[in-house]
């Protein structure tokens, strides 16, 4: 299976890939380009994901999929993607319009999760979905009140505002860390960075050594580290995180270990996603910027339209 999309429409594919990696027997690959990989053919289930329905890279990849005679399913709210799907009689999952794509993650992710269950690729996730919904609803009452004593989202934002956030995670939370970075960049208008364990222990960890001296500590003192933790971490990865934490702590402005909440993996993943979304919102407020507009993206699109 290949999900082709960009930005907020593609992250659902990354989350599905991570979440289902221990269960689904069919590889899930996310494509973020104008064209599809060579291996895509008439045996491929191609999921064309574009919230607006007008993402030019996704439209191009869709046309490429048609040429390759792939089995195509579209998920969109409107636009050219829907028109093409109706014309070519490809099935469409129609989702509500009117949101920024990054705010429609639930609509991009959960219909596909249910679809995979209907296709018999995975077992039913009804129980896990219900737990996730209940957890998010519970947290919404806390995170929406900056004065709530348990509002960790606001507290994290206060501690990392004015810094360059580095988000680290492990295993199945790689896509969650990516989501944190995308939300901070789009909502708070800040640069951010992410990496995963154990991969970063084979490269990036050396950058935290402090061996270069000079202005190294002055630079790293502007970096805040948020490690997304989970009780399901493999034991040796857990030790890796603890050792890496010790190495970074003398240099970073903050090193925060934030644990997921919930019983099922789905709930735990979305507890971290939801928290990160709220952190990015509070960072926007603290930065005195409107979290909704994404002016550089709109400028880029307007310039591309001239070509």
Short mmCIF file of C-alpha atoms in Angstrom, two decimals:
data_model
loop_
_atom_site.label_atom_id
_atom_site.label_comp_id
_atom_site.label_asym_id
_atom_site.label_seq_id
_atom_site.Cartn_x
_atom_site.Cartn_y
_atom_site.Cartn_z
CA UNK A 1 0.00 0.00 0.00
CA UNK A 2 1.20 3.47 -0.86
CA UNK A 3 -0.33 6.63 0.59
CA UNK A 4 0.58 9.67 -1.46
CA UNK A 5 0.15 13.11 0.05
CA UNK A 6 1.89 16.09 1.62
CA UNK A 7 1.87 17.87 4.95
CA UNK A 8 -1.17 17.32 7.13
CA UNK A 9 -2.59 14.90 4.57
CA UNK A 10 0.48 12.66 4.66
CA UNK A 11 1.10 12.39 8.40
CA UNK A 12 -1.87 9.99 8.70
CA UNK A 13 0.05 7.55 6.54
CA UNK A 14 3.13 7.79 8.75
CA UNK A 15 1.02 7.20 11.85
CA UNK A 16 -0.69 4.20 10.26
CA UNK A 17 2.68 2.77 9.24
CA UNK A 18 4.05 3.09 12.79
CA UNK A 19 0.91 2.06 14.63
CA UNK A 20 0.22 -1.05 12.53
CA UNK A 21 3.79 -2.26 11.98
CA UNK A 22 3.41 -5.19 14.39
CA UNK A 23 0.09 -6.31 12.91
CA UNK A 24 -0.41 -5.56 9.25
CA UNK A 25 1.32 -7.91 6.79
CA UNK A 26 1.21 -5.52 3.85
CA UNK A 27 3.88 -2.79 3.78
CA UNK A 28 2.62 0.79 4.09
CA UNK A 29 4.77 3.37 2.30
CA UNK A 30 4.23 7.13 2.32
CA UNK A 31 5.02 9.02 -0.89
CA UNK A 32 5.66 12.78 -0.75
CA UNK A 33 6.51 13.55 -4.35
CA UNK A 34 5.08 14.45 -7.75
CA UNK A 35 5.60 10.89 -8.96
CA UNK A 36 5.28 7.40 -7.52
CA UNK A 37 8.08 4.87 -6.98
CA UNK A 38 8.82 2.46 -9.82
CA UNK A 39 7.47 -0.54 -7.89
CA UNK A 40 3.93 0.87 -7.84
CA UNK A 41 1.82 -1.16 -10.28
CA UNK A 42 -1.59 -2.78 -10.75
CA UNK A 43 -1.12 -4.78 -7.55
CA UNK A 44 -0.69 -1.65 -5.43
CA UNK A 45 -3.43 -0.13 -3.31
CA UNK A 46 -2.78 3.58 -3.85
CA UNK A 47 -4.39 5.90 -1.31
CA UNK A 48 -4.53 9.45 -2.65
CA UNK A 49 -4.76 11.74 0.37
CA UNK A 50 -5.32 15.48 -0.08
CA UNK A 51 -7.48 17.35 2.41
CA UNK A 52 -8.13 20.28 0.08
CA UNK A 53 -8.18 18.08 -2.99
CA UNK A 54 -5.97 20.59 -4.80
CA UNK A 55 -2.43 19.69 -3.72
CA UNK A 56 -0.46 19.81 -6.97
CA UNK A 57 2.09 17.14 -6.03
CA UNK A 58 -0.71 14.75 -5.03
CA UNK A 59 -2.69 15.41 -8.21
CA UNK A 60 0.45 14.62 -10.22
CA UNK A 61 1.06 11.39 -8.27
CA UNK A 62 -2.63 10.48 -8.73
CA UNK A 63 -2.24 10.78 -12.50
CA UNK A 64 0.90 8.66 -12.29
CA UNK A 65 -1.07 6.02 -10.40
CA UNK A 66 -3.73 6.00 -13.11
CA UNK A 67 -1.03 5.34 -15.72
CA UNK A 68 0.31 2.49 -13.61
CA UNK A 69 -3.22 1.05 -13.33
CA UNK A 70 -3.05 1.00 -9.52
CA UNK A 71 -6.05 0.21 -7.34
CA UNK A 72 -6.90 3.73 -6.25
CA UNK A 73 -8.80 5.08 -3.25
CA UNK A 74 -9.10 8.81 -2.58
CA UNK A 75 -9.64 10.61 0.72
CA UNK A 76 -10.41 14.31 0.38
CA UNK A 77 -12.86 17.04 1.30
CA UNK A 78 -13.27 18.48 -2.18
CA UNK A 79 -11.31 19.89 -5.08
CA UNK A 80 -9.67 18.42 -8.17
CA UNK A 81 -8.97 15.07 -6.49
CA UNK A 82 -12.68 14.48 -5.93
CA UNK A 83 -13.51 15.53 -9.49
CA UNK A 84 -10.92 13.15 -10.91
CA UNK A 85 -12.09 10.31 -8.69
CA UNK A 86 -15.73 10.75 -9.68
CA UNK A 87 -14.77 10.91 -13.36
CA UNK A 88 -12.65 7.78 -13.16
CA UNK A 89 -15.07 6.03 -10.78
CA UNK A 90 -12.50 5.59 -8.04
CA UNK A 91 -13.91 5.23 -4.51
CA UNK A 92 -13.78 8.41 -2.42
CA UNK A 93 -13.83 8.87 1.35
CA UNK A 94 -15.39 12.33 1.62
CA UNK A 95 -14.35 14.17 4.79
CA UNK A 96 -15.62 17.51 6.17
CA UNK A 97 -14.12 20.68 4.67
CA UNK A 98 -13.29 24.04 6.23
CA UNK A 99 -10.28 23.17 8.38
CA UNK A 100 -6.56 23.72 7.91
CA UNK A 101 -5.28 20.28 6.81
CA UNK A 102 -3.21 19.94 10.00
CA UNK A 103 -6.37 20.39 12.06
CA UNK A 104 -8.12 17.56 10.21
CA UNK A 105 -5.82 14.71 11.24
CA UNK A 106 -8.70 12.78 12.81
CA UNK A 107 -10.56 12.82 9.50
CA UNK A 108 -7.46 11.74 7.56
CA UNK A 109 -6.43 8.96 9.94
CA UNK A 110 -9.42 7.18 11.46
CA UNK A 111 -11.44 6.46 8.28
CA UNK A 112 -8.41 4.67 6.85
CA UNK A 113 -7.91 2.73 10.08
CA UNK A 114 -11.53 1.56 9.92
CA UNK A 115 -11.17 0.80 6.20
CA UNK A 116 -8.18 -1.47 6.83
CA UNK A 117 -10.30 -3.33 9.35
CA UNK A 118 -13.18 -3.66 6.86
CA UNK A 119 -10.74 -5.03 4.30
CA UNK A 120 -9.62 -7.67 6.77
CA UNK A 121 -6.06 -6.37 6.91
CA UNK A 122 -6.22 -5.75 10.65
CA UNK A 123 -8.56 -6.62 13.49
CA UNK A 124 -11.25 -4.18 14.59
CA UNK A 125 -9.95 -1.17 16.52
CA UNK A 126 -13.29 -0.08 17.90
CA UNK A 127 -12.22 -0.47 21.53
CA UNK A 128 -8.95 1.40 20.97
CA UNK A 129 -10.71 4.18 19.06
CA UNK A 130 -13.27 4.66 21.83
CA UNK A 131 -10.51 4.86 24.44
CA UNK A 132 -8.66 7.43 22.32
CA UNK A 133 -11.75 9.60 21.88
CA UNK A 134 -12.50 9.51 25.62
CA UNK A 135 -8.91 10.40 26.50
CA UNK A 136 -8.80 13.34 24.07
CA UNK A 137 -12.13 14.66 25.33
CA UNK A 138 -10.87 14.44 28.91
CA UNK A 139 -7.63 16.24 28.05
CA UNK A 140 -9.45 18.94 26.10
CA UNK A 141 -11.04 20.18 29.31
CA UNK A 142 -7.59 20.54 30.87
CA UNK A 143 -5.52 21.85 27.97
CA UNK A 144 -8.10 24.48 26.99
CA UNK A 145 -7.70 26.16 30.40
CA UNK A 146 -4.26 27.78 30.83
CA UNK A 147 -4.90 28.17 34.55
CA UNK A 148 -5.62 24.48 35.16
CA UNK A 149 -2.95 23.09 37.47
CA UNK A 150 -2.66 19.93 35.34
CA UNK A 151 -2.28 21.78 32.03
CA UNK A 152 1.10 20.35 31.05
CA UNK A 153 0.75 21.73 27.51
CA UNK A 154 0.88 25.31 28.76
CA UNK A 155 3.68 24.49 31.20
CA UNK A 156 5.81 22.93 28.45
CA UNK A 157 5.23 25.94 26.19
CA UNK A 158 6.38 28.29 28.94
CA UNK A 159 9.58 26.31 29.35
CA UNK A 160 10.55 26.07 25.68
CA UNK A 161 9.35 29.41 24.28
CA UNK A 162 12.22 31.37 22.75
CA UNK A 163 14.25 28.23 22.10
CA UNK A 164 14.82 25.83 19.23
CA UNK A 165 12.84 22.68 20.18
CA UNK A 166 14.43 19.30 19.47
CA UNK A 167 11.86 16.52 19.65
CA UNK A 168 13.08 12.97 20.19
CA UNK A 169 11.04 9.78 20.29
CA UNK A 170 11.49 6.07 19.75
CA UNK A 171 9.97 3.25 17.73
CA UNK A 172 6.31 3.72 16.99
CA UNK A 173 6.41 7.36 18.10
CA UNK A 174 8.61 8.52 15.21
CA UNK A 175 5.61 9.93 13.34
CA UNK A 176 4.36 11.53 16.57
CA UNK A 177 7.67 13.40 16.90
CA UNK A 178 7.34 14.51 13.28
CA UNK A 179 3.84 15.77 14.04
CA UNK A 180 5.16 17.82 16.99
CA UNK A 181 7.72 19.50 14.74
CA UNK A 182 5.22 20.23 11.94
CA UNK A 183 2.74 21.73 14.39
CA UNK A 184 5.34 23.90 16.10
CA UNK A 185 6.57 25.15 12.73
CA UNK A 186 3.13 25.88 11.28
CA UNK A 187 1.29 27.09 14.38
CA UNK A 188 4.03 28.79 16.42
CA UNK A 189 6.07 29.91 13.36
CA UNK A 190 9.22 28.45 14.95
CA UNK A 191 11.90 26.19 13.55
CA UNK A 192 12.02 22.76 15.19
CA UNK A 193 13.84 19.45 14.69
CA UNK A 194 13.16 15.78 15.37
CA UNK A 195 15.05 12.51 15.45
CA UNK A 196 14.42 9.01 16.76
CA UNK A 197 16.01 6.45 19.05
CA UNK A 198 18.05 4.38 18.51
CA UNK A 199 19.06 5.98 15.17
CA UNK A 200 20.20 9.24 16.74
CA UNK A 201 22.58 7.26 18.95
CA UNK A 202 24.57 6.45 15.81
CA UNK A 203 25.08 10.02 14.63
CA UNK A 204 23.34 12.99 16.26
CA UNK A 205 24.46 12.08 19.76
CA UNK A 206 28.04 12.97 18.76
CA UNK A 207 26.87 16.51 18.02
CA UNK A 208 26.00 16.82 21.71
CA UNK A 209 29.53 15.89 22.85
CA UNK A 210 30.75 19.46 23.36
CA UNK A 211 34.16 18.55 21.94
CA UNK A 212 34.28 21.52 19.55
CA UNK A 213 34.43 23.97 22.45
CA UNK A 214 34.21 27.66 21.61
CA UNK A 215 30.66 28.89 21.26
CA UNK A 216 29.19 25.37 21.37
CA UNK A 217 27.46 25.80 24.72
CA UNK A 218 26.23 29.24 23.76
CA UNK A 219 24.52 27.70 20.73
CA UNK A 220 23.10 24.62 22.48
CA UNK A 221 21.79 26.75 25.35
CA UNK A 222 19.18 27.96 22.86
CA UNK A 223 18.00 24.36 22.26
CA UNK A 224 15.24 22.77 24.33
CA UNK A 225 14.92 18.99 24.23
CA UNK A 226 11.59 17.19 24.55
CA UNK A 227 11.80 13.39 24.70
CA UNK A 228 8.48 11.69 24.01
CA UNK A 229 8.46 8.66 26.27
CA UNK A 230 6.25 5.57 26.44
CA UNK A 231 5.95 2.69 28.89
CA UNK A 232 6.15 0.31 25.93
CA UNK A 233 9.76 1.24 25.14
CA UNK A 234 12.10 -1.69 24.50
CA UNK A 235 14.32 -2.05 27.57
CA UNK A 236 17.60 -1.33 25.79
CA UNK A 237 16.10 1.72 24.08
CA UNK A 238 15.00 2.93 27.51
CA UNK A 239 18.61 2.74 28.71
CA UNK A 240 19.77 4.52 25.57
CA UNK A 241 17.37 7.39 26.27
CA UNK A 242 18.50 7.70 29.88
CA UNK A 243 22.19 7.78 28.92
CA UNK A 244 21.58 10.26 26.10
CA UNK A 245 19.58 12.45 28.47
CA UNK A 246 22.62 12.65 30.76
CA UNK A 247 24.86 13.64 27.84
CA UNK A 248 22.56 16.43 26.61
CA UNK A 249 21.51 17.91 29.95
CA UNK A 250 24.71 19.97 30.58
CA UNK A 251 24.27 21.76 27.25
CA UNK A 252 20.56 22.16 26.47
CA UNK A 253 18.40 24.85 28.02
CA UNK A 254 15.81 22.21 28.93
CA UNK A 255 15.55 18.43 28.76
CA UNK A 256 11.98 17.29 29.34
CA UNK A 257 10.81 13.66 29.41
CA UNK A 258 7.09 13.55 28.58
CA UNK A 259 5.32 10.22 29.02
CA UNK A 260 2.29 9.10 27.02
CA UNK A 261 -1.03 8.33 28.68
CA UNK A 262 -3.63 5.64 28.05
CA UNK A 263 -3.79 1.86 27.87
CA UNK A 264 -3.82 1.00 24.16
CA UNK A 265 -1.02 2.02 21.83
CA UNK A 266 -3.47 4.10 19.77
CA UNK A 267 -4.55 6.12 22.82
CA UNK A 268 -0.94 6.55 23.94
CA UNK A 269 0.11 7.82 20.53
CA UNK A 270 -2.77 10.29 20.31
CA UNK A 271 -2.20 11.47 23.87
CA UNK A 272 1.21 12.68 22.70
CA UNK A 273 -0.17 14.07 19.42
CA UNK A 274 -2.90 16.00 21.19
CA UNK A 275 -0.47 17.34 23.77
CA UNK A 276 1.91 18.50 21.03
CA UNK A 277 -0.90 20.26 19.19
CA UNK A 278 -1.75 22.25 22.31
CA UNK A 279 1.90 23.01 23.03
CA UNK A 280 2.22 24.49 19.54
CA UNK A 281 -0.93 26.56 20.11
CA UNK A 282 0.34 28.01 23.38
CA UNK A 283 3.73 28.70 21.80
CA UNK A 284 1.94 30.70 19.11
CA UNK A 285 0.18 32.77 21.77
CA UNK A 286 3.43 33.30 23.70
CA UNK A 287 5.11 34.31 20.42
CA UNK A 288 2.26 36.74 19.77
CA UNK A 289 1.41 35.18 16.42
CA UNK A 290 -1.83 33.90 14.91
CA UNK A 291 -1.51 30.09 14.71
CA UNK A 292 -3.83 29.69 11.72
CA UNK A 293 -2.30 31.52 8.71
CA UNK A 294 0.69 29.93 6.97
CA UNK A 295 1.82 32.86 4.84
CA UNK A 296 5.07 31.37 3.45
CA UNK A 297 3.13 28.35 2.14
CA UNK A 298 0.54 30.60 0.51
CA UNK A 299 3.31 32.75 -1.00
CA UNK A 300 5.03 29.67 -2.39
CA UNK A 301 1.80 28.46 -3.95
CA UNK A 302 1.12 31.86 -5.51
CA UNK A 303 4.62 31.96 -7.04
CA UNK A 304 4.30 28.40 -8.37
CA UNK A 305 0.96 29.35 -9.93
CA UNK A 306 2.79 31.85 -12.12
CA UNK A 307 4.84 29.11 -13.80
#
